[in-house]
CSV table of C-alpha atoms in Angstrom, one decimal:
chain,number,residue,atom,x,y,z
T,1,UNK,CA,0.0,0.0,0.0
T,2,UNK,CA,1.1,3.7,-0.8
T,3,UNK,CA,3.4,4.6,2.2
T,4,UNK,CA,3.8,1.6,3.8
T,5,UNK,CA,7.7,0.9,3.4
T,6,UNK,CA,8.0,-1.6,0.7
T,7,UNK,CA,11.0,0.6,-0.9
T,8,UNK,CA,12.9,0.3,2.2
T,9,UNK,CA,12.3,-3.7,1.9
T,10,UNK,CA,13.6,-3.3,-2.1
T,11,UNK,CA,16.3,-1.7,-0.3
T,12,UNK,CA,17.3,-4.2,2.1
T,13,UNK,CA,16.9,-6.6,-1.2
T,14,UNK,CA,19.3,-4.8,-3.7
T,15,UNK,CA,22.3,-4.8,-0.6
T,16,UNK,CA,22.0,-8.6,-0.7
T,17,UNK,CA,22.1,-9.2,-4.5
T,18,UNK,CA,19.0,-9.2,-5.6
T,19,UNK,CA,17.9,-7.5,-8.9
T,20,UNK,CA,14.5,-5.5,-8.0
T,21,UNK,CA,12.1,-4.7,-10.6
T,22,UNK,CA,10.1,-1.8,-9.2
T,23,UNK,CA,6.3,-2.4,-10.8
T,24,UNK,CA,5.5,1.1,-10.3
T,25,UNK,CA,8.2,2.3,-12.1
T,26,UNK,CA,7.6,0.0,-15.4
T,27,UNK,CA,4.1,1.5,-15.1
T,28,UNK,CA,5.2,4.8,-14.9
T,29,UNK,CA,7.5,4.7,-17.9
T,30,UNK,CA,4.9,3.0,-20.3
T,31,UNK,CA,2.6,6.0,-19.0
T,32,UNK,CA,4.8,8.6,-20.2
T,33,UNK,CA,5.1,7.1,-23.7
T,34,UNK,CA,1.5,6.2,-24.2
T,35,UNK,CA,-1.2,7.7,-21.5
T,36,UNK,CA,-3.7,10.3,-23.4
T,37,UNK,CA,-3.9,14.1,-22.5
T,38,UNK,CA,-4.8,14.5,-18.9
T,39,UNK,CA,-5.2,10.7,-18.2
T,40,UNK,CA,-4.4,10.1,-14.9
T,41,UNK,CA,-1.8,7.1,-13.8
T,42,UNK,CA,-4.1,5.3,-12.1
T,43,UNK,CA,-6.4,5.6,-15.1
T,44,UNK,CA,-3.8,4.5,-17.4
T,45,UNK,CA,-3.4,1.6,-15.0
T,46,UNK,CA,-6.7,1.1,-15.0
T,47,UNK,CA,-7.1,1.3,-18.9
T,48,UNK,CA,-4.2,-1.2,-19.7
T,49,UNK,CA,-5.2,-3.8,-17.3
T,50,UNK,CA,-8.8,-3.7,-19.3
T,51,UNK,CA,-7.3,-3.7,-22.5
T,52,UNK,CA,-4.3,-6.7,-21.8
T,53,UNK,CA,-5.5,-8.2,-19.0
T,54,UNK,CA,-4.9,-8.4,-15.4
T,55,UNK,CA,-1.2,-9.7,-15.4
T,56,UNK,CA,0.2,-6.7,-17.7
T,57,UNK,CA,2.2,-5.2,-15.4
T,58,UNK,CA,3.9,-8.1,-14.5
T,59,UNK,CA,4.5,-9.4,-18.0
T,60,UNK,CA,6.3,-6.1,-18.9
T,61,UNK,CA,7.9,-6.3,-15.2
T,62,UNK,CA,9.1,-10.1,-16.3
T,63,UNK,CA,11.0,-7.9,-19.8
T,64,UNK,CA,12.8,-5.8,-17.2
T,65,UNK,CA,14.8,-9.1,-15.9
T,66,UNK,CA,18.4,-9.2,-16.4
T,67,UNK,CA,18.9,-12.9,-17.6
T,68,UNK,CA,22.8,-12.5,-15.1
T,69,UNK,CA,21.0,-11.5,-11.8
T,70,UNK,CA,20.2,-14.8,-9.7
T,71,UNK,CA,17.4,-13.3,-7.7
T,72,UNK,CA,15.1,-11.3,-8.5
T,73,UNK,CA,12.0,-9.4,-6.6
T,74,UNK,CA,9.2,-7.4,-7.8
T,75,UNK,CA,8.0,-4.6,-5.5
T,76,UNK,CA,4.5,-3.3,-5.9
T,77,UNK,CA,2.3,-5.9,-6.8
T,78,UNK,CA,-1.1,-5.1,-7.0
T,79,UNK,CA,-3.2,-8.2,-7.6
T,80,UNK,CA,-3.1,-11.9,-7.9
T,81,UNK,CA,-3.2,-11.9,-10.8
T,82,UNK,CA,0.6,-10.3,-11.1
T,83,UNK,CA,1.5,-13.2,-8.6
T,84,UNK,CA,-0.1,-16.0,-10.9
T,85,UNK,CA,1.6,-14.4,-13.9
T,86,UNK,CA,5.5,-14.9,-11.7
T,87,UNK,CA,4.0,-18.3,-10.8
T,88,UNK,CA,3.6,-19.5,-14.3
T,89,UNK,CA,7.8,-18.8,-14.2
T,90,UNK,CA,8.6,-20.1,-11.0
T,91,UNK,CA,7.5,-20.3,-7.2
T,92,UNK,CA,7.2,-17.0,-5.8
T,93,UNK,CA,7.1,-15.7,-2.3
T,94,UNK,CA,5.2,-12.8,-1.8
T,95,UNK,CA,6.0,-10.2,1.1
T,96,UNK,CA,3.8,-7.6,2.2
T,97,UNK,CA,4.9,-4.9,4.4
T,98,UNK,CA,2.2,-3.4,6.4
T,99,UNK,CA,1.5,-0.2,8.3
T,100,UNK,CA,-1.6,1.2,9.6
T,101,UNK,CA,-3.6,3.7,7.1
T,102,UNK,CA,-2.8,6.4,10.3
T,103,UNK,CA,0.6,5.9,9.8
T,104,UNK,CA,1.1,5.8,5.8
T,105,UNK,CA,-0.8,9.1,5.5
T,106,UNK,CA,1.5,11.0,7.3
T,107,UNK,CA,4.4,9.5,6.1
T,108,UNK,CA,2.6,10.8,2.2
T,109,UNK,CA,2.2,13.6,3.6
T,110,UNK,CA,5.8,14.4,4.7
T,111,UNK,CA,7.0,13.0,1.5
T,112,UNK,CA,4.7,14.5,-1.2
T,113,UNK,CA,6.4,12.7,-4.3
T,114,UNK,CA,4.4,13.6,-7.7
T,115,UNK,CA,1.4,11.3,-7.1
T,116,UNK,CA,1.1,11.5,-3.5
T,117,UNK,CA,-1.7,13.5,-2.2
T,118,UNK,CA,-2.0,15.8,0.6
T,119,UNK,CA,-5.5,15.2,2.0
T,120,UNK,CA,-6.6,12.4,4.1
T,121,UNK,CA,-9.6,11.8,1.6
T,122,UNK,CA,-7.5,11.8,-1.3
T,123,UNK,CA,-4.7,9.3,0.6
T,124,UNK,CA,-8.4,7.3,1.2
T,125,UNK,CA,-9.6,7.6,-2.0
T,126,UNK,CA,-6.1,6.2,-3.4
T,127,UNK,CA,-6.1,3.4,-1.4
T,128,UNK,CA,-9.6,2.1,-2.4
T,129,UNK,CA,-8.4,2.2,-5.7
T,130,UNK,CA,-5.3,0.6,-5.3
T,131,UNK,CA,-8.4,-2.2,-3.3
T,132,UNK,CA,-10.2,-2.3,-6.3
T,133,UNK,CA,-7.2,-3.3,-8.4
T,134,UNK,CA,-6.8,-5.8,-6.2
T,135,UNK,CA,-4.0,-5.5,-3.8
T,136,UNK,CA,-5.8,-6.3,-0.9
T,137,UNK,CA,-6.4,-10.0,-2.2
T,138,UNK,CA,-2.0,-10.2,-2.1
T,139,UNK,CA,-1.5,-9.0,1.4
T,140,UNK,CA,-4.1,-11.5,2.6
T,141,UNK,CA,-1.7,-14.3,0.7
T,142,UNK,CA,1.6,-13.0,1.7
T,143,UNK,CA,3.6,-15.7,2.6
T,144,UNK,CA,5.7,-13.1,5.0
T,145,UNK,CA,4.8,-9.9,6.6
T,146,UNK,CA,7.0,-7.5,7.7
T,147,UNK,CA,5.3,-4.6,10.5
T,148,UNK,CA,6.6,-1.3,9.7
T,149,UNK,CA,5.8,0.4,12.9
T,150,UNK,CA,8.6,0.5,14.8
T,151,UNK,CA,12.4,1.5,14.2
T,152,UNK,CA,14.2,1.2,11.2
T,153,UNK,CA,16.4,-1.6,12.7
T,154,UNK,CA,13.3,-3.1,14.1
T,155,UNK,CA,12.4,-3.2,10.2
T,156,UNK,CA,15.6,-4.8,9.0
T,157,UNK,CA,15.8,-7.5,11.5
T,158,UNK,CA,12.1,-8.4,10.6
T,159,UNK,CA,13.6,-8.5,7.1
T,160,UNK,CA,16.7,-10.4,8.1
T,161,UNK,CA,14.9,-13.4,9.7
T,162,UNK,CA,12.3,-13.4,6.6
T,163,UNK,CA,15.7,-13.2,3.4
T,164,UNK,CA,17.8,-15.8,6.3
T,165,UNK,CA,14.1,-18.5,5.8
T,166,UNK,CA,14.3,-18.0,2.0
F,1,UNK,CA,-8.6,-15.9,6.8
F,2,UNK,CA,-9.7,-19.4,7.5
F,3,UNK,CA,-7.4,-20.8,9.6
F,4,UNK,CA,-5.6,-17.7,10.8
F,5,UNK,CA,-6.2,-17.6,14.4
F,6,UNK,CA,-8.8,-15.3,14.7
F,7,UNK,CA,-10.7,-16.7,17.2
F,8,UNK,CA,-8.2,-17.2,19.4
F,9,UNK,CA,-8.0,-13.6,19.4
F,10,UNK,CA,-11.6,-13.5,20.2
F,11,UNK,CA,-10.5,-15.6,23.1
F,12,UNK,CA,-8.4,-12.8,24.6
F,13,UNK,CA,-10.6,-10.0,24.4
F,14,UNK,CA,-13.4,-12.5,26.2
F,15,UNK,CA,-10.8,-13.2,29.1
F,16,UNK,CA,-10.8,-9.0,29.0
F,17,UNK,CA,-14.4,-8.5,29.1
F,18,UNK,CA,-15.3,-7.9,25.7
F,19,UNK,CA,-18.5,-8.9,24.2
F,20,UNK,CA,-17.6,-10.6,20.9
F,21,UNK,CA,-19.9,-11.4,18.0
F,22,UNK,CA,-18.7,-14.0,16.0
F,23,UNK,CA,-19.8,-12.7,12.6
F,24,UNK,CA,-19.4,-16.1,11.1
F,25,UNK,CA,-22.2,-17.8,13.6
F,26,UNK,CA,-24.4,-14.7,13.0
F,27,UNK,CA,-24.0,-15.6,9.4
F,28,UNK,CA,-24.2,-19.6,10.3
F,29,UNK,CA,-27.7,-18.8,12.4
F,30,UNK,CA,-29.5,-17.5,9.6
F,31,UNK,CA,-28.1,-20.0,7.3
F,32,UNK,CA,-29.5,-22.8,8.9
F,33,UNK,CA,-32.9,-20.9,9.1
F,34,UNK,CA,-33.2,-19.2,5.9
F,35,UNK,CA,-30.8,-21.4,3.0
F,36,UNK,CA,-32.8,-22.8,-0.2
F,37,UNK,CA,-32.2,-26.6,0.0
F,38,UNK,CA,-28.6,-27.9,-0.8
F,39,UNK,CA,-27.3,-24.0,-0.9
F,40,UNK,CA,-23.6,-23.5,0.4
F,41,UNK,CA,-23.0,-21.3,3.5
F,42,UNK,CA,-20.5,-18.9,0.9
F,43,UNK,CA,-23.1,-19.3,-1.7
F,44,UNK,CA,-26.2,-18.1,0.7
F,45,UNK,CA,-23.5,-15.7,1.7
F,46,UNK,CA,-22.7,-14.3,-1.8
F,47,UNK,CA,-26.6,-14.6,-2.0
F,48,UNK,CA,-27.6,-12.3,1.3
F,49,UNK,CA,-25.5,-9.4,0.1
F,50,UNK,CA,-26.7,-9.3,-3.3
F,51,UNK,CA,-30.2,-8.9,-1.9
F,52,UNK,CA,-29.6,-6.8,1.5
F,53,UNK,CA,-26.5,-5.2,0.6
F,54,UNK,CA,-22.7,-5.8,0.8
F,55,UNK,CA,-23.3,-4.5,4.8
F,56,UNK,CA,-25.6,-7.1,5.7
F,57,UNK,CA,-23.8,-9.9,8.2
F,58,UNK,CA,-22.7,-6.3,9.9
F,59,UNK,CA,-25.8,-5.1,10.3
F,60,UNK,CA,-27.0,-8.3,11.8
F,61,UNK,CA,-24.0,-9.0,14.0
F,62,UNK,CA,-24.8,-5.9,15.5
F,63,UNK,CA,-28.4,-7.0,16.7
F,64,UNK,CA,-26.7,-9.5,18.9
F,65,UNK,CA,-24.7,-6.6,21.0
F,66,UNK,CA,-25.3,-6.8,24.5
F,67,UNK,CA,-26.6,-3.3,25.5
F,68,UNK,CA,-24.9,-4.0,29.1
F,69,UNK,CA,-21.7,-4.5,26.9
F,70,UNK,CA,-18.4,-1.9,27.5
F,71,UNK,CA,-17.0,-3.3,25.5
F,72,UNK,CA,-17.5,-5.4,21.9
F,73,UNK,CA,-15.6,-7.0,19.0
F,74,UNK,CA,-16.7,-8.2,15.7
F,75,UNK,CA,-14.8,-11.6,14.8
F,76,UNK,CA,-14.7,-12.3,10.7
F,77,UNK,CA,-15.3,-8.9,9.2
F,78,UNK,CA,-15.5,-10.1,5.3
F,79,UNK,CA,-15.4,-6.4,3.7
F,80,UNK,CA,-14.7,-3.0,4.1
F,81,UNK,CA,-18.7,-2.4,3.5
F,82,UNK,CA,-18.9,-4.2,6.7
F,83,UNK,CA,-16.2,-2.1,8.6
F,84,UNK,CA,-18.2,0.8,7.3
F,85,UNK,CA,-21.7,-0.6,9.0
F,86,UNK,CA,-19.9,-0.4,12.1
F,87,UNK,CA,-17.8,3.4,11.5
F,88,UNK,CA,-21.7,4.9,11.2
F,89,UNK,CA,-21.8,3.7,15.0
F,90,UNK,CA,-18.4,5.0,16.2
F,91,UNK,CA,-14.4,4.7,15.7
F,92,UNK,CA,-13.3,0.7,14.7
F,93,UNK,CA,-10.4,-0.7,15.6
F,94,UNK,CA,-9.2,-3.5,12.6
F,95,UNK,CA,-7.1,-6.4,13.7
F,96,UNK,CA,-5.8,-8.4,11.1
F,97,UNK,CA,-4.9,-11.9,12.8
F,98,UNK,CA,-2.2,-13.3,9.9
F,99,UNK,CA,-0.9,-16.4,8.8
F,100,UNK,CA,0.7,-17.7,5.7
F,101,UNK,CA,-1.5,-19.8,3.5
F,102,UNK,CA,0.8,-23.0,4.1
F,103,UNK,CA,0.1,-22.9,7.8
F,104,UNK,CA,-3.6,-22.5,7.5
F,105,UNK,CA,-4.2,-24.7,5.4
F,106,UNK,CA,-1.8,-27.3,7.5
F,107,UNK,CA,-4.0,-25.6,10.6
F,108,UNK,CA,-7.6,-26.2,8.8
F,109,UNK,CA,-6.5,-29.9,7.5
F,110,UNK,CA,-5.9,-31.1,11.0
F,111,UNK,CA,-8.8,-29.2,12.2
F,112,UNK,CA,-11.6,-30.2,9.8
F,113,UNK,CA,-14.4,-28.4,11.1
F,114,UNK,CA,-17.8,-28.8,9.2
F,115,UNK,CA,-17.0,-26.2,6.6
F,116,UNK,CA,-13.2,-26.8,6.5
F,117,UNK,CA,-12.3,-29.1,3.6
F,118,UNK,CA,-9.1,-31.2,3.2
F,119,UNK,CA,-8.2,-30.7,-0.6
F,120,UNK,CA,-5.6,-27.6,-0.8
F,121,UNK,CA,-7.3,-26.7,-3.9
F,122,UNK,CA,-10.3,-26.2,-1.8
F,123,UNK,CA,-9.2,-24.5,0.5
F,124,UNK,CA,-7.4,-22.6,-2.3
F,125,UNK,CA,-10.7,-22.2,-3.7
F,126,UNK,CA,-12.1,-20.7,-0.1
F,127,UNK,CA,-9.5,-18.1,0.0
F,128,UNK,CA,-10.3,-16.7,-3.1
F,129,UNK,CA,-14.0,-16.7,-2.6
F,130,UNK,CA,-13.6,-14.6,0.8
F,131,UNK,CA,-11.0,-12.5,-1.7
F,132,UNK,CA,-14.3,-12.0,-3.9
F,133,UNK,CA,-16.3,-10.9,-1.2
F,134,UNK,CA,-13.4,-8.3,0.0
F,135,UNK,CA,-12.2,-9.6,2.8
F,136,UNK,CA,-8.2,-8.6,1.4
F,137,UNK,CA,-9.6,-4.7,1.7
F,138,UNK,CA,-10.1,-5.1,5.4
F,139,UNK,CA,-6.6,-6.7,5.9
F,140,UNK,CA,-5.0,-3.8,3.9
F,141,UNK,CA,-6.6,-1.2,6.0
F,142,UNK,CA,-6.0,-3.0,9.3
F,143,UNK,CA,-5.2,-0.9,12.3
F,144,UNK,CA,-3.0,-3.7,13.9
F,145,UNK,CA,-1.9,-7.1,12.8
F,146,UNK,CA,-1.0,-10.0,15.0
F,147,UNK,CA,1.4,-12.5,13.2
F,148,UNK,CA,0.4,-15.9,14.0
F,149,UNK,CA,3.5,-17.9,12.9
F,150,UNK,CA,5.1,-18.4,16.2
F,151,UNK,CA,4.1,-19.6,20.0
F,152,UNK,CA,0.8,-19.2,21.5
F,153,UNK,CA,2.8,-17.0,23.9
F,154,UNK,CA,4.0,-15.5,21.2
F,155,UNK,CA,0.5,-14.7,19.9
F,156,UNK,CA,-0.4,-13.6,23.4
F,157,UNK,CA,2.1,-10.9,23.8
F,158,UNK,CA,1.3,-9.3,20.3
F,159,UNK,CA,-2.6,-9.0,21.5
F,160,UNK,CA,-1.1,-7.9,24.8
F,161,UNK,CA,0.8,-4.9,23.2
F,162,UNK,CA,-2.5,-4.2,20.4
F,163,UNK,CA,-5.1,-4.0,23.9
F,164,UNK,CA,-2.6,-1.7,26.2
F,165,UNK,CA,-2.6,1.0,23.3
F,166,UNK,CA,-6.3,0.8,23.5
């Protein structure tokens, strides 16, 4: 979910090795190539899924793999779909890192990157989206979850004890 | 999710003096009253909130609220409609109770309740149908989540933590 510290999980990720794909990223560069005048990224999102299925964002995420790297993780998943698409390829573990709505929005509020919002309704409004796409059906699947609550080393050894399991 | 430990959280707030509503005998009750002949508890389920609204088992589990009560907890909220049945009433607290789906479906194997089946597909299956009905949204949006991977002491000390910031 927006705000809820999955980049500082990619993070932890990259220092051991891994390759990590950034979903939101492959999104966002497709949307600056193709989305229409004024369309919004979560329309565009929207629009793409409808057109090429579920799974798109993962199938484009899959082109982004460097064929060297020998691990490989995909942050921002967004339905089950995306997972069944990486299962047709292999066995994968999904992690969710939570935090409470409270504490996302004013972490997006501090922040205020291009397509965060500033208003608790908006914040709201975003996450039901992100809901309908289907992200809520992951979390509830999520073979590890890490609570992003506390300290940041509270975080990495949460992270730790999940990469030293893998 | 099946199998999570939910109710075993229900147990704590009991031993606290909370009034809990299992939301899953509420839905059980009128089931057993009200189902067409050879109709499936989910299917009767799906079949409810077509007709009454996506709300429904909320709006029912709150008949059986003790007025006497101080306090009260709702075990097996299914949706975020249902969360919002019980915000028009005052301020709710989510708990996510989670487990990997390995574990619970090791958990609802050995348990085998009436409605628990023993096929991993099924149970597969099961997940995805409480999925449908937006059970993932809830999860997503919880205000606290106990991780039920380790020791029932373990478990305690999380619930513990969740109830002193009460």
């Amino acid at each position: 979910m927006p705000g809820s510290g999955k980049t500082l999980f990619g993070n932890i990720l990259k220092e051991r090795g891994y390759q990590v794909v950034s979903m939101g990223d492959v999104l966002r560069k497709r949307y600056e190539k193709d989305a229409k005048i004024g369309e919004r990224l979560m329309d565009y999102a929207k629009r793409i899924r409808e057109i090429y299925g579920d799974g798109v964002v993962a199938r484009l995420s899959l082109e982004e793999v460097d064929p060297k790297a020998k691990r490989v993780a995909f942050e921002g998943v967004r339905s089950l779909a995306e997972v069944e698409e990486f299962a047709r390829l292999g066995n994968p573990i999904v992690v969710s890192v939570h935090s409470p709505p409270s504490l996302r929005y004013s972490r997006l509020m501090a922040r205020q990157r291009s397509d965060d919002s500033t208003k608790i309704e908006e914040l709201k409004r975003r996450d039901y989206q992100e809901i309908a796409i289907g992200i809520g059906g992951v979390i509830a699947m999520a073979d590890y979850v890490i609570l992003n609550t506390g300290t940041i080393e509270d975080f990495k050894r949460q992270a730790e004890d999940i990469l030293n399991k893998l």
